[in-house]
């Protein structure tokens, strides 16, 4: 039996985690979900951000599926996402984004993967006030982290039979930092003659993505640009409700839904669990449950295409439970065949 950590998190987290457990059962996956509490609600009760043993258990299993977590208000708290990222050095954030039939969006054939460097760039938090009117932030790009993420993007493309990797940068202005990132990309691409490679300046990329996203396949970017284009690409496929992602380290993978804890609808059984179920699909595929992942993804695609049991965020009337039950019905039909 495979063990994996499940962190329901805050707000709608408990509702969508319930959906994860029901779907795992329906798929007959022998996964032992080890549930741990973390987030702002846990902090209110216990005065700490996460349950004891959580980090150790993620280290032991190497796998976690995480719901949304809020950060307690007030100064001095680092978000749980940042803490997990730093603790496990999850250097890559991978976000696949594909159009779903039945979801209103600008294009119906988007199929992109954003590979975002997760540990450096302008996100190291090194900032200071030079004087009362001048704030400084430090942008750090290292050869080690750049090589690691760029090689990861090409390997991902090769393993997943993708055709092209595009390096995202602003090397015309940031000649040393982004210049080095681009140079490394240009060196590494020669090791992968089977994958097409090109590069694009971040501002031009934003325009091109909006006008014609089909020209891109895998995008690899330093932290800040990666963060922004991840959300831009989510917008191209109908929003964050359909965006799963995974944070990848050498020994640990933390899968998650990208959306937040949706406090406005929490506890009302209105949450759409699709993003976390897509993240579950990624976890299954990466861990030897390819067939189950395929069945789950097919059930989601068909249910959303048909639109009879969808949740209110995408114009339906079903509750989270009803939508989950409809998916379970499809999974059972498929597995009984
Ligand atoms: P949010 O994503 O929670 O909500 C934005 C809007 O989208 C709301 O109207 C909400 O009802 C809706 N929404 C989000 N997910 C949904 C779902 N699965 N089904 C149906 N509707 C959904 O963003 P917001 O309001 O900015 O953040 C709320 C809290 O979540 C904050 O405390 C924030 O820090 C936290 N957060 C946590 C994240 C994480 O742990 N990965 C990511 C983003 C925010």
Tab-separated table of C-alpha atoms and ligand atoms in Angstrom:
chain	number	residue	atom	x	y	z
A	1	UNK	CA	0.000	0.000	0.000
A	2	UNK	CA	1.358	3.414	-0.949
A	3	UNK	CA	1.430	6.037	1.786
A	4	UNK	CA	0.894	9.710	1.039
A	5	UNK	CA	0.211	12.753	3.189
A	6	UNK	CA	-3.086	14.616	2.752
A	7	UNK	CA	-3.323	18.198	4.036
A	8	UNK	CA	-6.950	19.365	3.749
A	9	UNK	CA	-6.020	22.901	4.870
A	10	UNK	CA	-8.430	25.796	5.410
A	11	UNK	CA	-11.887	26.859	4.206
A	12	UNK	CA	-13.127	24.603	1.399
A	13	UNK	CA	-10.077	22.370	1.958
A	14	UNK	CA	-11.993	19.843	4.070
A	15	UNK	CA	-14.758	19.547	1.469
A	16	UNK	CA	-12.423	18.982	-1.475
A	17	UNK	CA	-10.234	16.591	0.598
A	18	UNK	CA	-13.377	14.519	1.260
A	19	UNK	CA	-13.858	14.343	-2.495
A	20	UNK	CA	-10.238	13.161	-2.897
A	21	UNK	CA	-10.789	10.321	-0.408
A	22	UNK	CA	-14.082	9.197	-2.020
A	23	UNK	CA	-12.556	9.237	-5.500
A	24	UNK	CA	-9.469	7.289	-4.328
A	25	UNK	CA	-11.814	4.638	-2.954
A	26	UNK	CA	-13.857	4.508	-6.159
A	27	UNK	CA	-10.683	4.073	-8.202
A	28	UNK	CA	-9.670	1.171	-5.948
A	29	UNK	CA	-6.277	2.770	-5.382
A	30	UNK	CA	-4.505	1.272	-2.383
A	31	UNK	CA	-3.340	4.633	-1.087
A	32	UNK	CA	-3.130	5.163	2.654
A	33	UNK	CA	-3.877	8.893	3.107
A	34	UNK	CA	-2.121	10.160	6.232
A	35	UNK	CA	-4.104	13.231	7.139
A	36	UNK	CA	-2.422	16.222	8.807
A	37	UNK	CA	-3.847	19.558	9.845
A	38	UNK	CA	-2.205	22.834	8.860
A	39	UNK	CA	-3.234	26.412	8.218
A	40	UNK	CA	-4.898	29.407	9.838
A	41	UNK	CA	-7.824	27.467	11.353
A	42	UNK	CA	-5.427	25.014	12.998
A	43	UNK	CA	-3.395	27.948	14.285
A	44	UNK	CA	-6.506	29.483	15.909
A	45	UNK	CA	-7.018	26.288	17.941
A	46	UNK	CA	-3.488	25.072	18.620
A	47	UNK	CA	-1.326	28.164	18.322
A	48	UNK	CA	0.906	26.496	15.751
A	49	UNK	CA	0.723	26.424	11.963
A	50	UNK	CA	0.982	22.699	11.373
A	51	UNK	CA	0.475	19.464	13.245
A	52	UNK	CA	3.573	17.873	14.774
A	53	UNK	CA	5.078	15.197	12.583
A	54	UNK	CA	3.816	16.661	9.283
A	55	UNK	CA	7.242	17.553	7.883
A	56	UNK	CA	8.711	14.229	9.015
A	57	UNK	CA	5.883	12.287	7.393
A	58	UNK	CA	6.270	14.151	4.079
A	59	UNK	CA	10.002	13.378	4.239
A	60	UNK	CA	9.240	9.707	4.919
A	61	UNK	CA	6.612	9.212	2.219
A	62	UNK	CA	8.043	11.725	-0.280
A	63	UNK	CA	4.478	12.529	-1.324
A	64	UNK	CA	1.831	15.028	-0.265
A	65	UNK	CA	-1.444	16.323	-1.661
A	66	UNK	CA	-2.238	19.735	-0.284
A	67	UNK	CA	-5.447	21.746	-0.079
A	68	UNK	CA	-5.416	25.533	0.273
A	69	UNK	CA	-3.987	27.057	3.424
A	70	UNK	CA	-4.434	30.605	4.686
A	71	UNK	CA	-1.744	32.446	6.616
A	72	UNK	CA	-2.798	33.839	10.031
A	73	UNK	CA	-3.028	37.619	9.900
A	74	UNK	CA	-0.375	39.615	11.719
A	75	UNK	CA	3.292	39.937	11.084
A	76	UNK	CA	5.924	37.249	11.403
A	77	UNK	CA	4.205	34.334	9.665
A	78	UNK	CA	5.645	32.738	6.594
A	79	UNK	CA	2.994	30.990	4.531
A	80	UNK	CA	2.865	27.207	4.784
A	81	UNK	CA	3.533	26.995	1.057
A	82	UNK	CA	6.763	28.961	1.433
A	83	UNK	CA	7.781	26.909	4.482
A	84	UNK	CA	7.220	23.623	2.665
A	85	UNK	CA	9.025	24.900	-0.426
A	86	UNK	CA	12.043	25.962	1.605
A	87	UNK	CA	12.110	22.944	3.901
A	88	UNK	CA	12.022	20.422	1.055
A	89	UNK	CA	13.851	22.550	-1.521
A	90	UNK	CA	11.098	21.954	-4.055
A	91	UNK	CA	12.957	23.702	-6.833
A	92	UNK	CA	10.467	23.171	-9.642
A	93	UNK	CA	6.837	24.147	-9.875
A	94	UNK	CA	5.073	22.387	-12.694
A	95	UNK	CA	1.683	23.489	-13.886
A	96	UNK	CA	0.027	21.756	-16.838
A	97	UNK	CA	-2.857	23.710	-18.359
A	98	UNK	CA	-5.262	22.204	-20.844
A	99	UNK	CA	-8.588	23.403	-22.217
A	100	UNK	CA	-11.612	21.437	-21.064
A	101	UNK	CA	-14.617	21.143	-23.317
A	102	UNK	CA	-17.578	22.696	-21.519
A	103	UNK	CA	-15.538	25.385	-19.771
A	104	UNK	CA	-15.988	28.778	-21.316
A	105	UNK	CA	-12.621	30.227	-22.244
A	106	UNK	CA	-11.030	32.183	-25.047
A	107	UNK	CA	-9.510	29.103	-26.728
A	108	UNK	CA	-10.602	25.492	-26.893
A	109	UNK	CA	-7.283	23.854	-27.684
A	110	UNK	CA	-4.734	25.135	-25.175
A	111	UNK	CA	-2.214	22.541	-23.996
A	112	UNK	CA	0.683	24.161	-22.153
A	113	UNK	CA	3.049	23.271	-19.341
A	114	UNK	CA	4.677	25.985	-17.242
A	115	UNK	CA	7.901	24.992	-15.460
A	116	UNK	CA	8.730	27.648	-12.898
A	117	UNK	CA	11.981	27.926	-10.932
A	118	UNK	CA	10.819	27.942	-7.340
A	119	UNK	CA	13.713	28.971	-5.099
A	120	UNK	CA	15.356	32.224	-6.143
A	121	UNK	CA	15.037	35.294	-8.413
A	122	UNK	CA	13.241	38.259	-6.804
A	123	UNK	CA	11.457	35.920	-4.365
A	124	UNK	CA	14.244	35.417	-1.851
A	125	UNK	CA	12.797	38.292	0.173
A	126	UNK	CA	16.088	40.193	0.279
A	127	UNK	CA	14.821	43.767	0.426
A	128	UNK	CA	15.771	46.889	2.287
A	129	UNK	CA	15.050	50.599	2.420
A	130	UNK	CA	18.012	52.484	1.014
A	131	UNK	CA	16.508	55.638	2.452
A	132	UNK	CA	12.999	56.748	3.311
A	133	UNK	CA	12.015	56.999	-0.343
A	134	UNK	CA	13.979	54.207	-1.964
A	135	UNK	CA	13.296	50.486	-1.601
A	136	UNK	CA	15.745	47.908	-2.929
A	137	UNK	CA	15.099	44.266	-3.792
A	138	UNK	CA	17.757	41.779	-4.844
A	139	UNK	CA	17.318	39.492	-7.843
A	140	UNK	CA	19.367	36.331	-7.522
A	141	UNK	CA	19.904	33.918	-10.394
A	142	UNK	CA	22.459	31.157	-9.866
A	143	UNK	CA	24.007	28.822	-12.418
A	144	UNK	CA	23.171	25.811	-10.227
A	145	UNK	CA	19.447	26.553	-9.878
A	146	UNK	CA	19.128	27.620	-13.529
A	147	UNK	CA	20.805	24.464	-14.827
A	148	UNK	CA	18.649	22.341	-12.542
A	149	UNK	CA	15.329	23.844	-13.681
A	150	UNK	CA	16.217	24.037	-17.388
A	151	UNK	CA	17.423	20.444	-17.450
A	152	UNK	CA	14.248	19.456	-15.575
A	153	UNK	CA	12.122	21.167	-18.270
A	154	UNK	CA	13.903	19.363	-21.119
A	155	UNK	CA	13.732	16.012	-19.310
A	156	UNK	CA	10.034	16.578	-18.643
A	157	UNK	CA	9.486	17.372	-22.339
A	158	UNK	CA	11.329	14.214	-23.395
A	159	UNK	CA	9.559	11.896	-20.945
A	160	UNK	CA	6.138	13.337	-21.712
A	161	UNK	CA	6.656	13.437	-25.476
A	162	UNK	CA	6.324	17.192	-25.742
A	163	UNK	CA	7.844	18.863	-28.778
A	164	UNK	CA	9.282	22.198	-27.712
A	165	UNK	CA	10.783	24.025	-24.721
A	166	UNK	CA	10.674	27.822	-24.704
A	167	UNK	CA	12.971	29.761	-22.385
A	168	UNK	CA	11.332	32.871	-20.902
A	169	UNK	CA	13.550	35.842	-20.019
A	170	UNK	CA	14.215	39.566	-20.187
A	171	UNK	CA	17.911	39.278	-21.035
A	172	UNK	CA	17.868	42.387	-23.216
A	173	UNK	CA	17.499	44.484	-20.044
A	174	UNK	CA	18.761	42.224	-17.230
A	175	UNK	CA	21.896	41.199	-19.022
A	176	UNK	CA	23.645	39.437	-16.134
A	177	UNK	CA	20.798	37.642	-14.337
A	178	UNK	CA	18.395	36.780	-17.159
A	179	UNK	CA	21.350	36.802	-19.557
A	180	UNK	CA	22.879	33.890	-17.666
A	181	UNK	CA	19.541	32.031	-17.529
A	182	UNK	CA	19.210	32.377	-21.324
A	183	UNK	CA	22.856	31.381	-21.956
A	184	UNK	CA	22.416	28.237	-19.869
A	185	UNK	CA	19.248	27.387	-21.778
A	186	UNK	CA	21.101	27.802	-25.060
A	187	UNK	CA	23.870	25.475	-23.840
A	188	UNK	CA	21.605	22.791	-22.404
A	189	UNK	CA	19.304	22.629	-25.449
A	190	UNK	CA	22.145	21.050	-27.457
A	191	UNK	CA	21.987	18.024	-25.146
A	192	UNK	CA	18.393	17.448	-26.314
A	193	UNK	CA	18.463	17.361	-30.125
A	194	UNK	CA	15.077	15.581	-30.119
A	195	UNK	CA	13.330	18.578	-28.510
A	196	UNK	CA	12.846	21.889	-30.311
A	197	UNK	CA	14.012	24.890	-28.307
A	198	UNK	CA	13.565	28.618	-28.578
A	199	UNK	CA	13.385	31.660	-26.319
A	200	UNK	CA	11.097	34.608	-25.894
A	201	UNK	CA	11.171	37.884	-23.989
A	202	UNK	CA	8.575	37.887	-21.203
A	203	UNK	CA	6.548	40.872	-22.442
A	204	UNK	CA	6.368	39.523	-25.995
A	205	UNK	CA	5.403	36.124	-24.552
A	206	UNK	CA	2.398	37.603	-22.729
A	207	UNK	CA	1.125	39.120	-25.970
A	208	UNK	CA	1.759	35.938	-27.970
A	209	UNK	CA	0.086	33.731	-25.357
A	210	UNK	CA	-3.072	35.823	-25.488
A	211	UNK	CA	-3.116	35.999	-29.297
A	212	UNK	CA	-2.045	32.452	-30.191
A	213	UNK	CA	-1.202	30.073	-27.292
A	214	UNK	CA	-0.918	27.085	-29.646
A	215	UNK	CA	2.576	28.112	-30.713
A	216	UNK	CA	3.890	27.161	-27.239
A	217	UNK	CA	4.360	23.816	-25.550
A	218	UNK	CA	6.629	23.719	-22.440
A	219	UNK	CA	7.653	27.100	-20.997
A	220	UNK	CA	10.581	27.320	-18.568
A	221	UNK	CA	11.011	30.511	-16.572
A	222	UNK	CA	12.722	32.062	-13.550
A	223	UNK	CA	10.496	32.454	-10.478
A	224	UNK	CA	8.757	35.807	-11.033
A	225	UNK	CA	7.920	35.402	-14.734
A	226	UNK	CA	6.926	31.800	-14.046
A	227	UNK	CA	4.523	32.918	-11.333
A	228	UNK	CA	2.851	35.451	-13.602
A	229	UNK	CA	2.590	33.328	-16.730
A	230	UNK	CA	1.254	30.371	-14.685
A	231	UNK	CA	-1.787	32.465	-13.839
A	232	UNK	CA	-2.009	33.958	-17.325
A	233	UNK	CA	-2.094	30.429	-18.762
A	234	UNK	CA	-4.680	29.366	-16.154
A	235	UNK	CA	-6.809	32.249	-17.426
A	236	UNK	CA	-6.524	30.848	-20.953
A	237	UNK	CA	-8.171	27.579	-19.863
A	238	UNK	CA	-10.952	29.022	-17.721
A	239	UNK	CA	-9.309	30.124	-14.476
A	240	UNK	CA	-7.602	28.808	-11.377
A	241	UNK	CA	-10.415	26.315	-10.695
A	242	UNK	CA	-8.842	24.052	-13.329
A	243	UNK	CA	-5.189	24.479	-12.439
A	244	UNK	CA	-3.396	21.682	-10.607
A	245	UNK	CA	0.305	21.934	-9.863
A	246	UNK	CA	3.158	20.075	-8.280
A	247	UNK	CA	6.182	21.334	-6.368
A	248	UNK	CA	9.101	19.041	-7.043
A	249	UNK	CA	12.256	18.498	-5.008
A	250	UNK	CA	14.940	15.829	-5.235
A	251	UNK	CA	13.110	13.597	-2.745
A	252	UNK	CA	9.648	15.087	-2.277
A	253	UNK	CA	6.673	16.013	-4.448
A	254	UNK	CA	3.868	18.195	-3.111
A	255	UNK	CA	0.797	18.270	-5.348
A	256	UNK	CA	-1.823	20.963	-4.925
A	257	UNK	CA	-4.794	22.840	-6.242
A	258	UNK	CA	-3.672	26.339	-7.106
A	259	UNK	CA	-6.757	28.164	-5.818
A	260	UNK	CA	-7.162	29.508	-2.272
A	261	UNK	CA	-9.409	28.521	0.622
A	262	UNK	CA	-12.464	30.368	-0.774
A	263	UNK	CA	-13.724	31.614	2.613
A	264	UNK	CA	-16.820	33.109	0.939
A	265	UNK	CA	-18.240	29.641	0.170
A	266	UNK	CA	-16.513	27.496	2.825
A	267	UNK	CA	-18.744	25.037	4.712
A	268	UNK	CA	-21.580	25.349	2.168
A	269	UNK	CA	-20.782	22.280	0.059
A	270	UNK	CA	-20.372	24.560	-2.965
A	271	UNK	CA	-16.653	24.025	-3.634
A	272	UNK	CA	-15.483	22.744	-6.980
A	273	UNK	CA	-12.973	19.934	-6.265
A	274	UNK	CA	-11.784	19.653	-9.895
A	275	UNK	CA	-8.363	21.277	-9.403
A	276	UNK	CA	-7.391	19.084	-6.447
A	277	UNK	CA	-8.732	16.023	-8.278
A	278	UNK	CA	-6.560	16.952	-11.262
A	279	UNK	CA	-3.627	17.237	-8.838
A	280	UNK	CA	-4.580	13.778	-7.550
A	281	UNK	CA	-4.512	12.598	-11.183
A	282	UNK	CA	-0.946	13.912	-11.523
A	283	UNK	CA	0.083	12.175	-8.285
A	284	UNK	CA	-1.419	8.889	-9.483
A	285	UNK	CA	0.226	9.105	-12.909
A	286	UNK	CA	3.646	9.843	-11.411
A	287	UNK	CA	3.418	6.947	-8.952
A	288	UNK	CA	2.464	3.926	-10.995
A	289	UNK	CA	-1.305	4.419	-11.159
A	290	UNK	CA	-1.383	5.525	-14.814
A	291	UNK	CA	-4.581	3.633	-15.602
A	292	UNK	CA	-6.418	5.097	-12.598
A	293	UNK	CA	-5.206	8.596	-13.516
A	294	UNK	CA	-6.540	8.134	-17.019
A	295	UNK	CA	-9.934	6.947	-15.726
A	296	UNK	CA	-10.150	9.925	-13.360
A	297	UNK	CA	-9.185	12.476	-16.009
A	298	UNK	CA	-11.669	10.981	-18.463
A	299	UNK	CA	-14.453	11.123	-15.846
A	300	UNK	CA	-13.694	14.806	-15.165
A	301	UNK	CA	-13.557	15.666	-18.871
A	302	UNK	CA	-16.833	13.892	-19.623
A	303	UNK	CA	-18.678	15.247	-16.594
A	304	UNK	CA	-17.680	18.814	-17.370
A	305	UNK	CA	-18.422	18.416	-21.066
A	306	UNK	CA	-21.913	17.136	-20.256
A	307	UNK	CA	-22.375	19.810	-17.583
A	308	UNK	CA	-25.270	18.159	-15.707
A	309	UNK	CA	-23.650	18.005	-12.274
A	310	UNK	CA	-21.225	20.902	-12.231
A	311	UNK	CA	-20.748	23.326	-9.347
A	312	UNK	CA	-21.952	26.921	-9.198
A	313	UNK	CA	-18.572	28.538	-9.934
A	314	UNK	CA	-18.930	27.270	-13.509
A	315	UNK	CA	-22.635	27.949	-13.796
A	316	UNK	CA	-23.984	24.618	-12.493
A	317	UNK	CA	-26.210	23.853	-9.528
A	318	UNK	CA	-24.585	20.725	-8.062
A	319	UNK	CA	-22.966	20.588	-4.642
A	320	UNK	CA	-19.406	19.389	-4.185
A	321	UNK	CA	-20.823	16.048	-2.991
A	322	UNK	CA	-23.171	15.674	-5.985
A	323	UNK	CA	-20.412	16.451	-8.460
A	324	UNK	CA	-18.124	13.943	-6.707
A	325	UNK	CA	-20.883	11.301	-6.817
A	326	UNK	CA	-21.369	11.912	-10.533
A	327	UNK	CA	-17.636	11.366	-11.082
A	328	UNK	CA	-17.780	8.197	-8.984
A	329	UNK	CA	-20.637	6.927	-11.172
A	330	UNK	CA	-18.506	7.409	-14.279
A	331	UNK	CA	-15.484	5.788	-12.640
A	332	UNK	CA	-17.559	2.759	-11.635
A	333	UNK	CA	-18.997	2.454	-15.187
A	334	UNK	CA	-15.460	2.476	-16.563
A	335	UNK	CA	-13.965	0.031	-14.034
A	336	UNK	CA	-16.955	-2.384	-14.263
A	337	UNK	CA	-16.488	-2.703	-18.009
B	1	LIG	P1	-9.469	32.085	-3.489
B	1	LIG	O1	-8.879	31.287	-4.608
B	1	LIG	O2	-9.664	31.389	-2.207
B	1	LIG	O3	-10.907	32.667	-3.945
B	1	LIG	C1	-11.121	33.518	-5.066
B	1	LIG	C2	-12.558	33.308	-5.588
B	1	LIG	O4	-12.608	32.037	-6.257
B	1	LIG	C3	-13.617	33.237	-4.489
B	1	LIG	O5	-14.802	33.830	-4.959
B	1	LIG	C4	-13.818	31.751	-4.260
B	1	LIG	O6	-15.106	31.421	-3.805
B	1	LIG	C5	-13.565	31.183	-5.646
B	1	LIG	N1	-12.980	29.825	-5.607
B	1	LIG	C6	-11.680	29.489	-5.351
B	1	LIG	N2	-11.535	28.172	-5.376
B	1	LIG	C7	-12.737	27.647	-5.637
B	1	LIG	C8	-13.209	26.319	-5.784
B	1	LIG	N3	-12.418	25.244	-5.680
B	1	LIG	N4	-14.527	26.121	-6.032
B	1	LIG	C9	-15.360	27.170	-6.164
B	1	LIG	N5	-14.968	28.475	-6.044
B	1	LIG	C10	-13.676	28.698	-5.782
B	1	LIG	O7	-8.548	33.370	-3.307
B	1	LIG	P2	-8.526	34.460	-2.149
B	1	LIG	O8	-9.928	34.817	-1.756
B	1	LIG	O9	-7.645	35.521	-2.638
B	1	LIG	O10	-7.802	33.761	-0.937
B	1	LIG	C11	-8.466	33.187	0.188
B	1	LIG	C12	-7.446	32.589	1.112
B	1	LIG	O11	-6.743	31.521	0.492
B	1	LIG	C13	-6.375	33.572	1.588
B	1	LIG	O12	-6.162	33.383	2.960
B	1	LIG	C14	-5.136	33.183	0.794
B	1	LIG	O13	-3.954	33.477	1.482
B	1	LIG	C15	-5.334	31.690	0.644
B	1	LIG	N6	-4.666	31.132	-0.543
B	1	LIG	C16	-4.015	29.942	-0.410
B	1	LIG	C17	-3.416	29.342	-1.500
B	1	LIG	C18	-2.745	28.019	-1.315
B	1	LIG	O14	-2.672	27.495	-0.215
B	1	LIG	N7	-2.224	27.420	-2.377
B	1	LIG	C19	-3.427	29.965	-2.822
B	1	LIG	C20	-4.173	31.199	-2.867
B	1	LIG	C21	-4.747	31.759	-1.749
